[in-house]
Amino acid sequence: MAAKRVGSQTMALSNAPSIIGNACVVGKKEGEGPLGDSFDYIETDPMFGEKTWEQAESKMVRHAFALALAKAGIEERDVSCLFCGDLLNQCIGTAFALRDSGIPYFGLYGACSTMAESLALAALSVDGGYAVNAAAVTSSHFCSAERQFRFPLEYGGQRTPTAQWTVTGSGAIILASGGDGPYVTHVTPGRIVDAGVTDANNMGAAMAPAAYDTIRNHLQDLHMEPMDYDLIVTGDLGSVGGEILTELFRADGVEIGGCYNDCGMMIYSQQLQDVHAGGSGCGCSASVLTGYILNNMRQGRWKKVLFAATGALMSPTSTQQGLSIPSVCCAVSISTQPPECGR
Amino acid sequence: MAAKRVGSQTMALSNAPSIIGNACVVGKKEGEGPLGDSFDYIETDPMFGEKTWEQAESKMVRHAFALALAKAGIEERDVSCLFCGDLLNQCIGTAFALRDSGIPYFGLYGACSTMAESLALAALSVDGGYAVNAAAVTSSHFCSAERQFRFPLEYGGQRTPTAQWTVTGSGAIILASGGDGPYVTHVTPGRIVDAGVTDANNMGAAMAPAAYDTIRNHLQDLHMEPMDYDLIVTGDLGSVGGEILTELFRADGVEIGGCYNDCGMMIYSQQLQDVHAGGSGCGCSASVLTGYILNNMRQGRWKKVLFAATGALMSPTSTQQGLSIPSVCCAVSISTQPPECGR
């Protein structure tokens, strides 16, 4: 059996699972952004026909999961296990969405890093032979997140320049032990990094050092340079965090600019959409990955992508208590080529 | 390589990881209960010397993890990854506790089932060769949970007869690819089951059907009878849920009474401690497993235990919206004997 551990922090998936289905459902604002064409379904009703924001989020999740299953050409009963999470208290967005699926369930909380965390664990479960097919599903909804983390929408709270806009979106990925790719080849789970930032309206600054830590260790573990990837994409550092990440690498003498982008910067137009520092939320990196990025990989534009989703692990309680924001970044390497033999 | 999947829902760990360290820290009330002698440390100050209940919970987690590492004879830097979760919004109990550990981190949310979920995923990561050592850590604190899920303590809310008492406790387990056991031999992740219960003060009734579903499928997958286990122990169904589970099996013509118990029933004295239907919380099954159960296994009393922790996946928001309680049960099979060759 090929080595499963590489360097200090990276896991190599020698039977690299294949992404046989991926889909996303987003809201109206996301559909109006520059990536609008890449999303599978755009819902213009923020309530998704439901009575509450939370149930709207759950309905969006069910839709994304159903679309991913249809693309994969399999049924719910063919999925060995689900890895799911969202931003809501007790993760009710995904748990309520998939409670009738009849699929063994692992609930996760990685804040905005959850798409990478769920994809990583689903990939390990398939690579290790514990699951035939596994699914990774995450979501966020602007309205449910605002009242959860900040203020009721009716309050009309003013947003700071460093604030990010929570994406209304859900992404789902189905993995299989066989398939034509793209393949999940490596996983680098992240260490928690707390840079001492206490401003919950500046999550980009809080999360950038975690992204730096994980991406740097991933590259070191695999003896790679940033340019060995066609794209290194962070979850949702936004404009503030993205600049800090670039500066942190520059201090090491490493330029990542040429191949670096951020889902939070990609999903909205900085000129035309009033989102301040960019998009955020589990649904941000989830919908950009399962729409734009994987579409481009399937179309041959990119062969090798490092998907490094970032999460700020604070809660409103910890913020009110004046605590700083612990952050985490989980990186997943995705390639249109299966991994080299014996690696 | 031996088959990793058995039956419909069970994962077999042919390189079964060994539990090389386990420890728990609990509060005063838990220390006064019938299992008091089995806990590693009993803290009589509910604040654990901290300023808030949440920070008290985090300090308890750090202590439990440090004790488990010491028993395992390894350092933080030897742990490849952490699988952690708790009941608090955004899981700040464990995330803040372990933010300085420098260990790659997977955050989980399985409500009161989190000890089994974290142990299951940690075991898969070691069994599959992705981690050399992995840790599973969970917690709950009566005071932080009360104000999170019910009322501020100062309100003095009256408890219903079916209510359970959230355990103040944290449990930590260190797994390794080599060792003398006890071994984690099988994992059966649970499907979400929603029996339509809407009373958040009757979690036992909500969770019992999930426990029945997972335990029944586990036994079927492995062609086992309940009595093949020395102990089948649910997480925290309490007296109400435990009776329902026994009845559900009885309807199948199966008597589980002889080998069945429940952590929520074991941790407090029904006669001497006013806890109504029993204990609950991630820390309940975590401290009973990492104290009493594993101690008894190491001392030879039990050879084979099925640890089936149960979780109620509701939030205060879903309860206020009148939704029923989706529940889940994750089962982990633990044995003092390594698994049979080729199984």
XYZ file of C-alpha atoms in Angstrom:
686
model
C 0.000 0.000 0.000
C 1.346 3.438 -0.891
C 2.232 5.842 1.914
C -0.813 7.633 3.241
C 1.058 10.311 5.154
C 3.344 12.823 3.469
C 5.423 15.267 5.465
C 4.060 16.735 8.659
C 0.441 17.345 7.834
C -0.673 15.930 4.478
C -2.604 12.776 3.674
C -2.071 11.177 0.251
C -5.001 9.380 -1.333
C -3.447 6.655 -3.443
C -6.836 5.319 -4.587
C -7.875 8.919 -5.232
C -11.676 9.164 -5.234
C -13.331 10.628 -8.283
C -15.846 13.478 -8.217
C -18.695 11.849 -10.127
C -21.278 14.526 -9.369
C -21.204 18.145 -8.256
C -23.933 20.744 -8.136
C -24.869 24.029 -6.534
C -27.946 26.110 -5.907
C -27.593 29.826 -5.144
C -29.700 32.908 -4.516
C -30.561 35.837 -6.752
C -27.621 38.072 -5.837
C -25.139 35.278 -6.502
C -26.830 34.569 -9.814
C -26.350 38.206 -10.811
C -22.623 38.050 -10.099
C -19.796 37.285 -12.525
C -20.058 33.508 -11.971
C -23.820 33.414 -12.552
C -23.559 31.150 -15.595
C -21.711 28.460 -13.648
C -24.402 27.746 -11.079
C -26.810 24.868 -11.637
C -29.861 26.641 -10.272
C -30.570 30.229 -9.244
C -33.531 30.772 -6.923
C -34.916 34.301 -7.018
C -37.153 33.804 -3.957
C -34.988 34.202 -0.832
C -37.550 32.132 1.098
C -37.307 29.266 -1.410
C -41.064 28.924 -0.936
C -40.648 28.115 2.771
C -41.844 29.893 5.902
C -38.513 30.607 7.598
C -34.961 31.447 6.476
C -33.681 28.265 8.101
C -36.135 26.080 6.230
C -35.275 27.993 3.045
C -31.639 27.040 3.595
C -32.588 23.389 4.116
C -34.646 23.346 0.926
C -31.698 24.780 -1.003
C -29.466 22.014 0.402
C -31.902 19.293 -0.646
C -32.036 20.738 -4.147
C -28.256 20.906 -4.498
C -27.870 17.340 -3.217
C -30.570 16.046 -5.579
C -28.902 17.745 -8.549
C -25.507 16.280 -7.623
C -27.019 12.793 -7.324
C -28.694 13.190 -10.720
C -25.428 14.287 -12.332
C -23.656 11.326 -10.721
C -26.388 9.037 -12.001
C -26.939 7.408 -8.627
C -29.685 7.353 -6.010
C -29.664 8.287 -2.341
C -29.526 4.608 -1.375
C -26.223 4.263 -3.261
C -24.483 6.773 -0.982
C -22.624 5.095 1.880
C -22.315 8.198 4.011
C -22.857 11.937 4.158
C -20.446 14.550 5.509
C -22.377 17.772 6.076
C -22.333 21.069 7.882
C -23.396 24.689 7.804
C -23.108 27.883 9.850
C -26.313 27.715 11.836
C -26.454 26.890 15.522
C -26.412 23.102 15.906
C -26.017 22.874 12.103
C -29.746 22.649 11.461
C -29.421 23.828 7.851
C -27.964 20.551 6.608
C -29.277 18.177 9.321
C -32.906 19.119 8.688
C -32.337 19.116 4.928
C -31.084 15.552 4.823
C -32.980 13.974 7.713
C -35.163 11.952 5.342
C -32.334 10.753 3.118
C -31.755 7.496 5.006
C -27.994 7.916 4.535
C -25.532 7.446 7.425
C -24.626 10.929 8.571
C -21.548 12.681 9.919
C -22.275 16.246 11.078
C -19.402 18.711 10.837
C -18.637 22.225 11.970
C -15.743 24.010 10.307
C -17.427 27.401 9.841
C -16.703 28.616 6.289
C -14.098 25.853 5.851
C -16.792 23.176 5.967
C -16.838 22.476 2.209
C -13.160 21.482 2.351
C -13.570 19.616 5.635
C -16.536 17.624 4.336
C -14.832 16.918 1.015
C -11.660 15.847 2.833
C -13.426 13.382 5.128
C -15.664 12.052 2.356
C -12.535 11.488 0.261
C -10.763 9.640 3.087
C -13.818 7.415 3.604
C -13.850 6.414 -0.084
C -10.069 6.208 -0.489
C -9.821 3.955 2.564
C -12.543 1.651 1.272
C -15.023 2.458 4.051
C -17.529 3.955 1.605
C -18.325 3.144 -2.016
C -19.856 6.547 -2.640
C -19.744 9.423 -0.168
C -21.209 12.896 -0.322
C -20.020 16.280 0.964
C -22.733 18.899 1.349
C -22.624 22.394 2.848
C -24.635 25.593 2.787
C -25.134 29.126 4.000
C -27.974 31.610 3.584
C -27.504 35.359 3.945
C -30.690 35.883 5.931
C -30.332 32.974 8.363
C -26.664 33.843 8.934
C -27.274 37.559 9.498
C -29.731 36.991 12.313
C -27.559 34.205 13.693
C -24.261 36.030 13.788
C -25.097 39.730 13.604
C -28.502 41.434 13.734
C -32.054 40.742 12.579
C -32.372 41.980 8.994
C -35.148 44.357 10.064
C -32.643 46.200 12.254
C -30.841 47.495 9.160
C -27.407 47.404 10.806
C -24.665 49.291 8.981
C -21.858 47.178 7.572
C -18.185 48.011 8.084
C -15.785 48.263 5.103
C -14.067 44.993 6.097
C -17.351 43.098 6.423
C -18.107 40.260 4.022
C -21.473 39.280 2.569
C -22.695 35.783 3.461
C -23.431 33.883 0.270
C -26.812 32.242 -0.179
C -25.689 28.992 -1.686
C -25.317 25.267 -1.235
C -22.850 22.922 -2.874
C -22.858 19.131 -3.029
C -20.218 16.706 -4.239
C -20.557 12.953 -4.797
C -17.367 10.914 -4.632
C -16.826 7.396 -5.920
C -13.997 4.889 -5.807
C -14.078 4.653 -9.567
C -14.606 7.333 -12.185
C -12.979 9.657 -14.661
C -12.148 12.497 -12.285
C -11.520 15.148 -11.256
C -9.781 13.257 -8.465
C -9.162 14.207 -4.849
C -5.473 13.388 -4.473
C -4.336 14.975 -1.196
C -5.838 16.391 1.971
C -4.094 18.758 4.382
C -6.237 19.330 7.466
C -5.454 22.626 9.124
C -4.244 23.564 12.567
C -6.176 26.236 14.426
C -4.388 29.577 14.191
C -5.446 32.520 16.326
C -3.832 35.774 15.265
C -5.543 37.743 18.040
C -8.127 39.472 15.833
C -11.242 40.305 17.870
C -13.270 42.146 15.188
C -15.971 39.754 13.964
C -16.499 42.114 11.032
C -12.979 41.440 9.813
C -12.910 37.701 9.332
C -10.519 37.962 6.399
C -7.759 39.259 8.659
C -8.564 36.598 11.259
C -8.469 33.727 8.742
C -5.528 34.709 6.515
C -2.834 33.411 8.915
C -4.621 30.027 9.062
C -4.717 29.877 5.260
C -1.016 30.735 5.136
C -0.178 28.009 7.670
C -2.067 25.243 5.864
C -1.084 26.185 2.294
C 2.581 26.623 3.217
C 2.672 23.269 5.021
C 0.849 21.578 2.148
C 3.396 22.872 -0.365
C 6.319 21.925 1.891
C 4.948 18.439 2.522
C 4.665 17.782 -1.215
C 7.844 19.682 -2.205
C 5.784 21.939 -4.438
C 5.833 25.581 -5.467
C 2.614 27.605 -5.755
C 2.944 27.656 -9.546
C 2.776 23.854 -9.618
C -0.941 24.478 -9.193
C -3.001 26.044 -11.949
C -5.097 27.606 -9.200
C -4.736 27.982 -5.445
C -8.090 29.187 -4.211
C -8.948 30.169 -0.654
C -12.458 29.870 0.714
C -13.494 33.355 1.543
C -10.677 35.575 2.733
C -12.160 38.400 0.712
C -10.125 41.422 -0.350
C -8.702 42.150 3.108
C -7.653 38.593 3.922
C -6.460 37.870 0.406
C -4.013 40.764 0.558
C -2.734 39.644 3.954
C -2.194 36.103 2.642
C -0.256 37.421 -0.355
C 1.892 39.550 1.976
C 2.563 36.633 4.337
C 3.887 34.556 1.435
C 5.838 37.543 0.090
C 7.648 37.792 3.437
C 8.904 34.255 2.701
C 10.022 35.355 -0.760
C 7.133 33.491 -2.381
C 4.799 35.106 -4.935
C 1.432 33.377 -5.068
C -0.327 36.090 -7.038
C -0.011 34.420 -10.405
C -2.073 31.390 -9.500
C -4.009 32.677 -6.478
C -7.639 33.650 -6.177
C -10.337 33.674 -3.501
C -13.922 32.410 -3.766
C -15.144 35.411 -1.774
C -13.587 37.741 -4.363
C -14.782 35.728 -7.334
C -18.474 35.336 -6.570
C -19.560 39.012 -6.549
C -18.644 41.982 -8.698
C -16.673 44.471 -6.626
C -17.820 47.251 -8.939
C -21.491 46.428 -9.381
C -22.503 44.620 -6.195
C -22.309 46.273 -2.787
C -20.594 43.538 -0.789
C -17.667 45.454 0.749
C -14.787 42.991 1.273
C -16.362 40.110 -0.701
C -18.440 36.995 -0.097
C -18.268 34.569 2.800
C -20.104 31.614 4.326
C -19.898 27.847 3.780
C -22.014 28.355 0.680
C -19.459 30.716 -0.869
C -16.590 28.291 -1.400
C -19.110 25.448 -1.833
C -20.905 27.047 -4.773
C -17.755 28.426 -6.419
C -16.083 24.990 -6.164
C -19.067 22.925 -7.285
C -19.915 25.407 -10.051
C -17.156 27.509 -11.584
C -14.025 25.640 -10.481
C -15.050 22.059 -11.219
C -16.712 23.155 -14.481
C -13.438 24.727 -15.584
C -11.501 21.629 -14.566
C -13.853 19.386 -16.530
C -13.478 21.701 -19.530
C -9.696 21.446 -19.396
C -8.877 25.012 -18.318
C -7.266 23.887 -15.060
C -5.626 20.518 -14.357
C -4.562 20.944 -10.755
C -6.339 23.034 -8.128
C -5.652 23.487 -4.408
C -8.965 24.235 -2.698
C -8.163 25.796 0.672
C -11.352 26.743 2.463
C -11.030 28.912 5.542
C -13.184 29.121 8.647
C -13.487 31.547 11.545
C -14.393 29.464 14.597
C -15.930 32.193 16.738
C -19.528 32.401 17.937
C -21.614 35.439 18.868
C -21.057 34.404 22.503
C -17.266 34.361 22.203
C -17.362 37.693 20.365
C -19.518 39.256 23.081
C -17.051 37.951 25.645
C -14.268 39.801 23.825
C -12.353 36.700 22.750
C -10.211 36.597 19.634
C -11.146 34.514 16.603
C -9.538 31.080 16.190
C -9.361 30.199 12.506
C -8.725 27.100 10.479
C -8.033 26.245 6.854
C -8.464 22.800 5.348
C -6.819 22.194 1.963
C -7.875 19.622 -0.614
C -5.868 18.957 -3.760
C -7.966 18.196 -6.834
C -6.535 17.002 -10.121
C -7.910 15.948 -13.498
C -5.153 13.300 -13.514
C -5.176 10.317 -11.151
C -2.270 10.399 -8.673
C 1.088 9.047 -9.713
C 1.547 5.388 -9.013
C 3.123 4.700 -5.639
C 2.942 8.276 -4.454
C -6.602 -5.980 2.329
C -9.596 -7.193 4.310
C -13.078 -5.924 3.424
C -13.729 -2.517 4.916
C -17.485 -2.559 4.418
C -19.742 -5.103 6.087
C -23.445 -5.292 5.297
C -25.365 -2.142 4.626
C -23.933 0.295 7.105
C -20.893 -0.988 8.997
C -17.200 -0.274 8.489
C -14.704 -2.930 9.603
C -11.324 -1.764 10.854
C -8.935 -4.564 9.967
C -5.927 -2.685 11.374
C -8.036 -1.872 14.421
C -6.577 1.163 16.202
C -5.717 0.796 19.863
C -6.916 3.135 22.600
C -3.572 4.082 24.134
C -4.897 6.850 26.357
C -8.274 7.862 27.749
C -9.201 10.367 30.397
C -12.078 12.432 31.680
C -12.680 15.476 33.839
C -16.092 16.052 35.396
C -17.910 18.435 37.716
C -18.896 18.091 41.366
C -22.335 16.567 40.815
C -20.913 13.892 38.516
C -18.187 13.153 41.043
C -20.848 12.577 43.713
C -22.645 10.028 41.531
C -22.221 6.258 41.493
C -19.357 6.370 38.966
C -17.399 9.004 40.931
C -14.424 6.723 41.496
C -13.923 6.137 37.776
C -13.283 9.748 36.777
C -9.724 11.012 36.465
C -10.400 14.428 37.918
C -13.383 16.000 39.679
C -13.506 19.795 39.709
C -15.667 21.210 42.495
C -15.620 24.767 41.080
C -18.217 24.982 38.277
C -16.280 27.951 36.829
C -13.046 25.932 36.707
C -11.349 29.173 37.804
C -12.482 30.976 34.629
C -14.728 34.003 34.098
C -17.465 32.447 31.945
C -19.188 29.053 31.676
C -17.924 28.680 28.122
C -14.327 29.256 29.135
C -14.839 26.876 32.059
C -15.891 24.214 29.556
C -12.813 24.888 27.424
C -10.521 24.600 30.430
C -12.107 21.256 31.341
C -11.482 20.037 27.765
C -7.819 21.045 27.887
C -7.397 19.219 31.176
C -9.027 16.018 29.888
C -6.920 16.083 26.724
C -3.714 16.675 28.695
C -4.505 13.747 31.012
C -5.210 11.458 28.042
C -1.921 12.444 26.397
C -0.057 11.784 29.648
C -1.641 8.345 29.988
C -0.746 7.583 26.361
C 2.794 8.745 27.021
C 2.871 11.035 24.006
C 2.978 14.773 23.398
C 0.667 17.064 21.463
C 3.098 17.130 18.547
C 2.754 13.349 18.193
C -0.965 13.603 17.420
C -1.673 13.672 13.667
C -5.186 15.055 13.963
C -7.968 15.965 16.355
C -11.677 15.147 15.976
C -13.627 17.370 18.350
C -17.033 18.775 19.085
C -19.415 19.953 21.757
C -22.951 21.299 22.177
C -22.273 25.018 22.101
C -23.158 27.256 19.178
C -20.340 27.040 16.647
C -18.692 24.424 18.894
C -16.617 26.963 20.803
C -16.150 24.665 23.813
C -13.642 22.423 22.049
C -12.367 24.832 19.367
C -11.271 27.425 21.915
C -9.891 24.721 24.211
C -7.575 23.281 21.596
C -6.741 26.343 19.508
C -3.177 26.438 20.844
C -2.495 22.726 20.407
C -0.980 23.071 16.930
C -2.720 19.835 15.886
C -4.667 19.574 12.587
C -8.307 19.908 13.529
C -11.604 18.471 12.344
C -14.617 20.125 14.020
C -17.712 17.975 14.428
C -21.314 18.431 15.435
C -23.259 15.326 16.383
C -25.028 16.750 19.450
C -24.779 14.182 22.281
C -23.522 11.549 19.797
C -20.279 13.455 19.266
C -18.092 11.152 21.408
C -18.954 8.221 19.139
C -18.712 10.318 15.965
C -15.294 11.682 16.928
C -14.042 8.246 18.013
C -15.356 6.714 14.768
C -13.616 9.235 12.509
C -10.404 9.198 14.537
C -10.417 5.399 14.276
C -10.933 5.496 10.492
C -8.071 7.987 10.114
C -5.679 5.689 12.014
C -6.987 2.423 10.542
C -6.618 3.833 7.023
C -3.061 4.963 7.686
C -3.818 8.682 7.356
C -2.870 9.360 10.976
C -0.321 7.728 13.284
C -2.091 8.918 16.403
C -5.466 10.628 16.414
C -7.524 12.072 19.239
C -11.266 12.270 19.887
C -12.329 14.931 22.376
C -15.784 16.122 23.415
C -17.437 18.027 26.230
C -20.538 19.541 27.740
C -21.089 21.803 30.737
C -24.420 22.050 32.537
C -24.315 25.824 32.877
C -23.207 26.687 29.330
C -25.738 24.223 27.890
C -28.648 25.448 30.002
C -28.356 29.011 28.820
C -27.675 27.824 25.277
C -30.605 25.461 24.909
C -33.096 26.414 27.627
C -33.016 29.377 29.992
C -30.436 31.429 31.892
C -29.744 29.660 35.195
C -30.868 32.761 37.071
C -34.358 32.288 35.639
C -34.844 29.158 37.739
C -36.941 27.384 35.087
C -38.849 24.325 36.281
C -37.803 21.013 34.766
C -40.284 18.500 33.340
C -40.237 14.839 34.475
C -38.816 13.715 31.106
C -36.018 16.312 31.154
C -32.414 15.170 31.396
C -29.560 16.857 33.216
C -26.639 17.999 31.046
C -23.451 16.453 32.374
C -20.491 18.684 33.153
C -17.750 16.541 31.740
C -15.154 16.109 29.039
C -13.659 12.917 27.683
C -10.582 12.419 25.518
C -9.279 9.337 23.740
C -5.930 8.879 22.016
C -5.765 6.219 19.303
C -2.665 4.641 17.819
C -1.966 2.203 15.031
C -0.106 -0.031 17.458
C -0.864 -0.893 21.074
C -2.358 -3.417 23.429
C -5.985 -2.337 23.183
C -8.797 -1.949 23.804
C -9.254 -1.847 20.037
C -11.831 -0.061 17.911
C -12.945 -2.848 15.569
C -16.108 -1.601 13.831
C -17.932 1.640 13.185
C -21.601 1.958 12.237
C -22.445 5.578 11.404
C -26.113 6.313 11.939
C -28.862 7.518 9.654
C -30.928 10.460 10.836
C -34.259 9.262 12.234
C -37.046 11.703 13.013
C -39.875 10.136 14.976
C -41.877 13.368 15.029
C -41.190 14.271 18.667
C -41.377 18.048 19.139
C -40.807 18.245 22.910
C -37.215 19.403 23.466
C -37.605 18.306 27.084
C -38.063 14.713 26.000
C -34.929 13.974 24.052
C -34.912 10.338 25.144
C -38.104 9.648 23.217
C -36.760 11.547 20.211
C -33.455 9.671 20.152
C -34.544 6.106 20.989
C -35.707 5.269 17.418
C -32.314 6.415 16.059
C -30.527 4.198 18.572
C -32.751 1.264 17.581
C -32.040 1.835 13.877
C -28.251 1.946 14.248
C -27.888 -0.865 16.797
C -30.229 -3.183 14.862
C -28.370 -2.527 11.600
C -25.016 -2.991 13.294
C -26.059 -6.384 14.690
C -27.550 -7.446 11.332
C -24.459 -6.355 9.405
C -22.220 -8.443 11.657
C -24.680 -11.353 12.100
C -24.596 -10.827 15.835
C -27.065 -11.092 18.705
C -27.155 -8.488 21.489
C -25.715 -11.032 23.932
C -22.593 -11.338 21.770
C -21.663 -8.076 23.458
C -20.832 -7.932 27.141
C -22.343 -4.454 27.128
C -24.405 -2.439 24.675
C -24.444 1.089 26.002
C -26.364 4.016 24.555
C -25.202 7.597 24.988
C -27.878 9.287 26.943
C -31.381 8.003 26.261
C -32.106 8.267 29.964
C -34.918 6.349 31.614
C -37.598 7.364 29.110
C -35.589 6.643 25.975
C -34.012 3.511 27.396
C -37.432 1.964 27.987
C -38.549 2.865 24.469
C -35.427 1.275 22.995
C -36.014 -1.924 24.972
C -39.623 -2.003 23.752
C -38.620 -1.417 20.124
C -36.305 -4.443 20.256
C -38.931 -6.465 22.129
C -41.350 -5.875 19.237
C -38.779 -7.688 17.067
C -38.649 -10.531 19.584
C -35.224 -9.424 20.793
C -34.397 -8.941 24.494
C -31.512 -6.527 25.000
C -32.067 -6.023 28.709
C -29.425 -8.485 29.838
C -26.524 -6.614 28.284
C -27.999 -3.133 27.876
C -27.325 0.040 29.809
C -27.327 3.785 29.180
C -24.669 6.324 30.140
C -27.377 8.818 31.113
C -28.785 6.277 33.593
C -25.382 5.223 34.911
C -23.796 8.569 35.748
C -26.245 9.841 38.395
C -28.074 8.143 41.235
C -31.797 8.084 40.493
C -32.494 7.912 44.216
C -30.066 10.463 45.590
C -29.580 12.992 42.790
C -32.437 15.052 41.397
C -31.880 14.595 37.679
C -35.330 13.414 36.547
C -34.843 11.180 33.462
C -31.033 10.937 33.732
C -27.928 12.611 32.348
C -27.315 13.955 28.859
C -24.827 15.999 26.847
C -21.706 15.103 24.872
C -19.856 14.982 28.166
C -22.164 12.280 29.530
C -21.253 9.430 27.214
C -17.726 10.845 26.884
C -16.957 10.685 30.596
C -18.710 7.351 31.187
C -16.824 5.805 28.232
C -13.413 7.272 29.033
C -13.831 6.551 32.752
C -16.025 3.682 33.862
C -16.373 1.646 30.643
C -12.771 1.633 29.436
C -11.523 1.114 33.002
C -13.709 -1.979 33.297
C -12.528 -3.234 29.909
C -8.889 -2.804 30.914
C -9.601 -4.641 34.175
C -11.092 -7.604 32.303
C -14.736 -7.229 33.350
C -15.944 -6.653 29.773
C -14.273 -7.889 26.588
C -16.621 -6.522 23.949
C -18.645 -3.312 24.190
C -20.886 -1.565 21.667
C -20.786 2.169 22.387
C -23.823 3.721 20.701
C -23.962 7.429 21.434
C -27.141 9.251 20.524
C -27.700 12.857 19.478
C -30.756 15.100 19.108
C -30.017 17.428 16.190
C -32.435 20.228 17.039
C -31.562 23.827 17.899
C -33.473 26.359 19.998
C -34.451 27.991 16.683
C -35.919 24.798 15.224
C -37.736 24.137 18.495
C -39.209 27.642 18.540
C -40.342 27.083 14.959
C -42.237 23.978 16.106
C -40.138 21.479 14.149
C -39.644 17.895 15.267
C -36.294 16.600 16.470
C -34.078 14.723 13.997
C -31.887 12.258 15.871
C -28.832 10.210 15.109
C -26.887 7.380 16.742
C -23.317 6.439 15.880
C -22.099 3.045 17.096
C -18.492 2.053 17.751
C -17.494 -1.492 18.605
C -14.655 -1.764 21.120
C -12.919 -5.009 22.012
C -10.047 -6.059 24.237
C -9.128 -8.537 21.478
C -7.759 -7.437 18.099
C -10.141 -8.230 15.232
C -10.088 -11.668 13.674
C -7.693 -11.986 10.803
C -9.318 -11.252 7.458
C -12.593 -10.057 8.896
